[in-house]
PDB file of C-alpha atoms in Angstrom:
ATOM      1  CA  UNK A   1       0.000   0.000   0.000  1.00  0.00           C
ATOM      2  CA  UNK A   2       1.397   3.388  -1.017  1.00  0.00           C
ATOM      3  CA  UNK A   3       1.539   6.118   1.624  1.00  0.00           C
ATOM      4  CA  UNK A   4      -0.136   9.330   0.509  1.00  0.00           C
ATOM      5  CA  UNK A   5       0.428  12.759   1.939  1.00  0.00           C
ATOM      6  CA  UNK A   6      -2.277  13.687   4.405  1.00  0.00           C
ATOM      7  CA  UNK A   7      -4.281  16.753   3.557  1.00  0.00           C
ATOM      8  CA  UNK A   8      -5.679  19.292   5.938  1.00  0.00           C
ATOM      9  CA  UNK A   9      -9.215  18.834   7.152  1.00  0.00           C
ATOM     10  CA  UNK A  10     -11.818  20.350   4.842  1.00  0.00           C
ATOM     11  CA  UNK A  11     -12.309  23.142   7.393  1.00  0.00           C
ATOM     12  CA  UNK A  12      -9.144  25.106   6.601  1.00  0.00           C
ATOM     13  CA  UNK A  13     -10.370  28.093   8.596  1.00  0.00           C
ATOM     14  CA  UNK A  14     -10.715  25.940  11.712  1.00  0.00           C
ATOM     15  CA  UNK A  15      -7.250  24.502  11.197  1.00  0.00           C
ATOM     16  CA  UNK A  16      -5.731  27.938  10.717  1.00  0.00           C
ATOM     17  CA  UNK A  17      -7.440  29.316  13.828  1.00  0.00           C
ATOM     18  CA  UNK A  18      -6.457  26.291  15.899  1.00  0.00           C
ATOM     19  CA  UNK A  19      -2.845  26.940  14.886  1.00  0.00           C
ATOM     20  CA  UNK A  20      -3.162  30.615  15.721  1.00  0.00           C
ATOM     21  CA  UNK A  21      -4.625  29.874  19.155  1.00  0.00           C
ATOM     22  CA  UNK A  22      -1.881  27.338  19.966  1.00  0.00           C
ATOM     23  CA  UNK A  23       0.780  29.795  18.793  1.00  0.00           C
ATOM     24  CA  UNK A  24      -0.805  32.630  20.783  1.00  0.00           C
ATOM     25  CA  UNK A  25      -0.788  30.514  23.956  1.00  0.00           C
ATOM     26  CA  UNK A  26       2.892  29.716  23.464  1.00  0.00           C
ATOM     27  CA  UNK A  27       3.697  33.372  22.766  1.00  0.00           C
ATOM     28  CA  UNK A  28       1.796  34.581  25.836  1.00  0.00           C
ATOM     29  CA  UNK A  29       3.570  32.043  28.040  1.00  0.00           C
ATOM     30  CA  UNK A  30       6.977  33.088  26.678  1.00  0.00           C
ATOM     31  CA  UNK A  31       6.202  36.782  27.177  1.00  0.00           C
ATOM     32  CA  UNK A  32       5.133  36.103  30.774  1.00  0.00           C
ATOM     33  CA  UNK A  33       8.151  33.884  31.470  1.00  0.00           C
ATOM     34  CA  UNK A  34      10.569  36.383  29.965  1.00  0.00           C
ATOM     35  CA  UNK A  35       8.990  39.338  31.754  1.00  0.00           C
ATOM     36  CA  UNK A  36       9.183  37.801  35.231  1.00  0.00           C
ATOM     37  CA  UNK A  37      12.853  37.085  34.641  1.00  0.00           C
ATOM     38  CA  UNK A  38      13.609  40.597  33.368  1.00  0.00           C
ATOM     39  CA  UNK A  39      11.929  42.276  36.363  1.00  0.00           C
ATOM     40  CA  UNK A  40      13.928  39.927  38.621  1.00  0.00           C
ATOM     41  CA  UNK A  41      11.126  38.642  40.798  1.00  0.00           C
ATOM     42  CA  UNK A  42      12.445  36.968  43.969  1.00  0.00           C
ATOM     43  CA  UNK A  43      10.765  33.678  43.020  1.00  0.00           C
ATOM     44  CA  UNK A  44      12.788  33.626  39.795  1.00  0.00           C
ATOM     45  CA  UNK A  45      16.061  34.282  41.621  1.00  0.00           C
ATOM     46  CA  UNK A  46      15.220  31.569  44.178  1.00  0.00           C
ATOM     47  CA  UNK A  47      14.277  29.067  41.469  1.00  0.00           C
ATOM     48  CA  UNK A  48      17.410  29.804  39.448  1.00  0.00           C
ATOM     49  CA  UNK A  49      19.540  29.314  42.562  1.00  0.00           C
ATOM     50  CA  UNK A  50      17.776  26.022  43.338  1.00  0.00           C
ATOM     51  CA  UNK A  51      18.598  24.857  39.801  1.00  0.00           C
ATOM     52  CA  UNK A  52      22.262  25.706  40.347  1.00  0.00           C
ATOM     53  CA  UNK A  53      22.522  28.945  38.403  1.00  0.00           C
ATOM     54  CA  UNK A  54      24.346  32.036  39.714  1.00  0.00           C
ATOM     55  CA  UNK A  55      22.444  35.155  40.784  1.00  0.00           C
ATOM     56  CA  UNK A  56      21.488  37.515  37.976  1.00  0.00           C
ATOM     57  CA  UNK A  57      21.486  34.925  35.199  1.00  0.00           C
ATOM     58  CA  UNK A  58      17.695  35.055  34.991  1.00  0.00           C
ATOM     59  CA  UNK A  59      17.792  38.560  33.504  1.00  0.00           C
ATOM     60  CA  UNK A  60      19.734  37.427  30.431  1.00  0.00           C
ATOM     61  CA  UNK A  61      17.508  34.388  30.014  1.00  0.00           C
ATOM     62  CA  UNK A  62      14.491  36.669  30.265  1.00  0.00           C
ATOM     63  CA  UNK A  63      15.778  38.960  27.510  1.00  0.00           C
ATOM     64  CA  UNK A  64      16.530  35.906  25.347  1.00  0.00           C
ATOM     65  CA  UNK A  65      13.065  34.468  26.000  1.00  0.00           C
ATOM     66  CA  UNK A  66      11.388  37.769  25.094  1.00  0.00           C
ATOM     67  CA  UNK A  67      13.391  37.984  21.865  1.00  0.00           C
ATOM     68  CA  UNK A  68      12.428  34.428  20.933  1.00  0.00           C
ATOM     69  CA  UNK A  69       8.770  35.145  21.733  1.00  0.00           C
ATOM     70  CA  UNK A  70       8.803  38.137  19.405  1.00  0.00           C
ATOM     71  CA  UNK A  71      10.481  36.172  16.612  1.00  0.00           C
ATOM     72  CA  UNK A  72       7.964  33.338  17.031  1.00  0.00           C
ATOM     73  CA  UNK A  73       4.984  35.737  16.999  1.00  0.00           C
ATOM     74  CA  UNK A  74       5.959  37.439  13.727  1.00  0.00           C
ATOM     75  CA  UNK A  75       4.875  35.272  10.765  1.00  0.00           C
ATOM     76  CA  UNK A  76       7.984  36.054   8.672  1.00  0.00           C
ATOM     77  CA  UNK A  77      10.349  34.954  11.470  1.00  0.00           C
ATOM     78  CA  UNK A  78       8.152  32.332  13.169  1.00  0.00           C
ATOM     79  CA  UNK A  79      10.198  29.338  11.991  1.00  0.00           C
ATOM     80  CA  UNK A  80      13.428  30.933  13.237  1.00  0.00           C
ATOM     81  CA  UNK A  81      11.667  31.659  16.539  1.00  0.00           C
ATOM     82  CA  UNK A  82      10.529  28.033  16.771  1.00  0.00           C
ATOM     83  CA  UNK A  83      14.049  26.738  16.076  1.00  0.00           C
ATOM     84  CA  UNK A  84      15.550  29.038  18.724  1.00  0.00           C
ATOM     85  CA  UNK A  85      12.754  28.115  21.136  1.00  0.00           C
ATOM     86  CA  UNK A  86      13.547  24.438  20.620  1.00  0.00           C
ATOM     87  CA  UNK A  87      17.139  25.093  21.692  1.00  0.00           C
ATOM     88  CA  UNK A  88      16.031  27.099  24.727  1.00  0.00           C
ATOM     89  CA  UNK A  89      13.599  24.380  25.774  1.00  0.00           C
ATOM     90  CA  UNK A  90      16.249  21.696  25.316  1.00  0.00           C
ATOM     91  CA  UNK A  91      18.496  23.604  27.712  1.00  0.00           C
ATOM     92  CA  UNK A  92      15.648  23.917  30.201  1.00  0.00           C
ATOM     93  CA  UNK A  93      14.962  20.192  29.982  1.00  0.00           C
ATOM     94  CA  UNK A  94      18.653  19.397  30.488  1.00  0.00           C
ATOM     95  CA  UNK A  95      18.687  21.662  33.542  1.00  0.00           C
ATOM     96  CA  UNK A  96      15.686  19.892  35.053  1.00  0.00           C
ATOM     97  CA  UNK A  97      17.194  16.491  34.284  1.00  0.00           C
ATOM     98  CA  UNK A  98      20.439  17.448  36.030  1.00  0.00           C
ATOM     99  CA  UNK A  99      18.549  18.900  39.002  1.00  0.00           C
ATOM    100  CA  UNK A 100      16.412  15.778  39.415  1.00  0.00           C
ATOM    101  CA  UNK A 101      13.132  17.663  38.895  1.00  0.00           C
ATOM    102  CA  UNK A 102       9.843  15.749  38.635  1.00  0.00           C
ATOM    103  CA  UNK A 103       9.515  14.236  35.168  1.00  0.00           C
ATOM    104  CA  UNK A 104       5.972  14.994  34.019  1.00  0.00           C
ATOM    105  CA  UNK A 105       5.515  18.442  35.567  1.00  0.00           C
ATOM    106  CA  UNK A 106       8.981  19.972  35.166  1.00  0.00           C
ATOM    107  CA  UNK A 107      11.328  17.943  32.962  1.00  0.00           C
ATOM    108  CA  UNK A 108       8.836  17.311  30.156  1.00  0.00           C
ATOM    109  CA  UNK A 109       7.250  20.777  30.304  1.00  0.00           C
ATOM    110  CA  UNK A 110       9.731  21.922  27.669  1.00  0.00           C
ATOM    111  CA  UNK A 111       8.635  19.083  25.395  1.00  0.00           C
ATOM    112  CA  UNK A 112       4.975  19.972  25.904  1.00  0.00           C
ATOM    113  CA  UNK A 113       5.630  23.623  25.086  1.00  0.00           C
ATOM    114  CA  UNK A 114       7.734  22.684  22.060  1.00  0.00           C
ATOM    115  CA  UNK A 115       5.004  20.411  20.714  1.00  0.00           C
ATOM    116  CA  UNK A 116       2.450  23.206  21.118  1.00  0.00           C
ATOM    117  CA  UNK A 117       4.777  25.688  19.409  1.00  0.00           C
ATOM    118  CA  UNK A 118       5.597  23.491  16.430  1.00  0.00           C
ATOM    119  CA  UNK A 119       2.041  22.142  16.220  1.00  0.00           C
ATOM    120  CA  UNK A 120       0.597  25.640  16.117  1.00  0.00           C
ATOM    121  CA  UNK A 121       3.109  26.701  13.512  1.00  0.00           C
ATOM    122  CA  UNK A 122       2.483  23.576  11.408  1.00  0.00           C
ATOM    123  CA  UNK A 123      -1.273  24.171  11.448  1.00  0.00           C
ATOM    124  CA  UNK A 124      -0.981  27.812  10.361  1.00  0.00           C
ATOM    125  CA  UNK A 125       1.882  27.587   7.861  1.00  0.00           C
ATOM    126  CA  UNK A 126       1.289  25.744   4.556  1.00  0.00           C
ATOM    127  CA  UNK A 127       4.999  25.892   3.664  1.00  0.00           C
ATOM    128  CA  UNK A 128       5.893  24.063   6.872  1.00  0.00           C
ATOM    129  CA  UNK A 129       3.191  21.459   6.197  1.00  0.00           C
ATOM    130  CA  UNK A 130       4.716  20.910   2.750  1.00  0.00           C
ATOM    131  CA  UNK A 131       8.178  20.560   4.293  1.00  0.00           C
ATOM    132  CA  UNK A 132       7.011  18.203   7.064  1.00  0.00           C
ATOM    133  CA  UNK A 133       4.012  16.299   5.704  1.00  0.00           C
ATOM    134  CA  UNK A 134       2.033  13.767   7.667  1.00  0.00           C
ATOM    135  CA  UNK A 135       1.509  10.436   5.935  1.00  0.00           C
ATOM    136  CA  UNK A 136      -1.398   8.049   5.969  1.00  0.00           C
ATOM    137  CA  UNK A 137      -0.858   4.329   5.754  1.00  0.00           C
TER     138      UNK A 137
END
């Protein structure tokens, strides 16, 4: 049996809006996460210290997170934002693995966020769907 490329559901508007909503949720989370690091909330400093990072490092991570959020939110740079976000989330997952954080709530949170980010982008970007097609058996 030959595998054919899967097509989008007949409701393209629903697919596009689902992708936009997923992408908006990711963007809002990144903006919130970056902002609390930039304003140097005590909880961020305490959490960074508990993960083994030196004081003040959260500010730079916050600026980086905000930059990635902006790149991801702009359609022309969304793929670059998603690639950079994947790297950031991989670092976060490695940090939680090293620190012995709970698996499903902390360690895999980066994977969940990455799946939402790429899923939202895939649903709203026909060029990405052409590059990474789903196949039916």
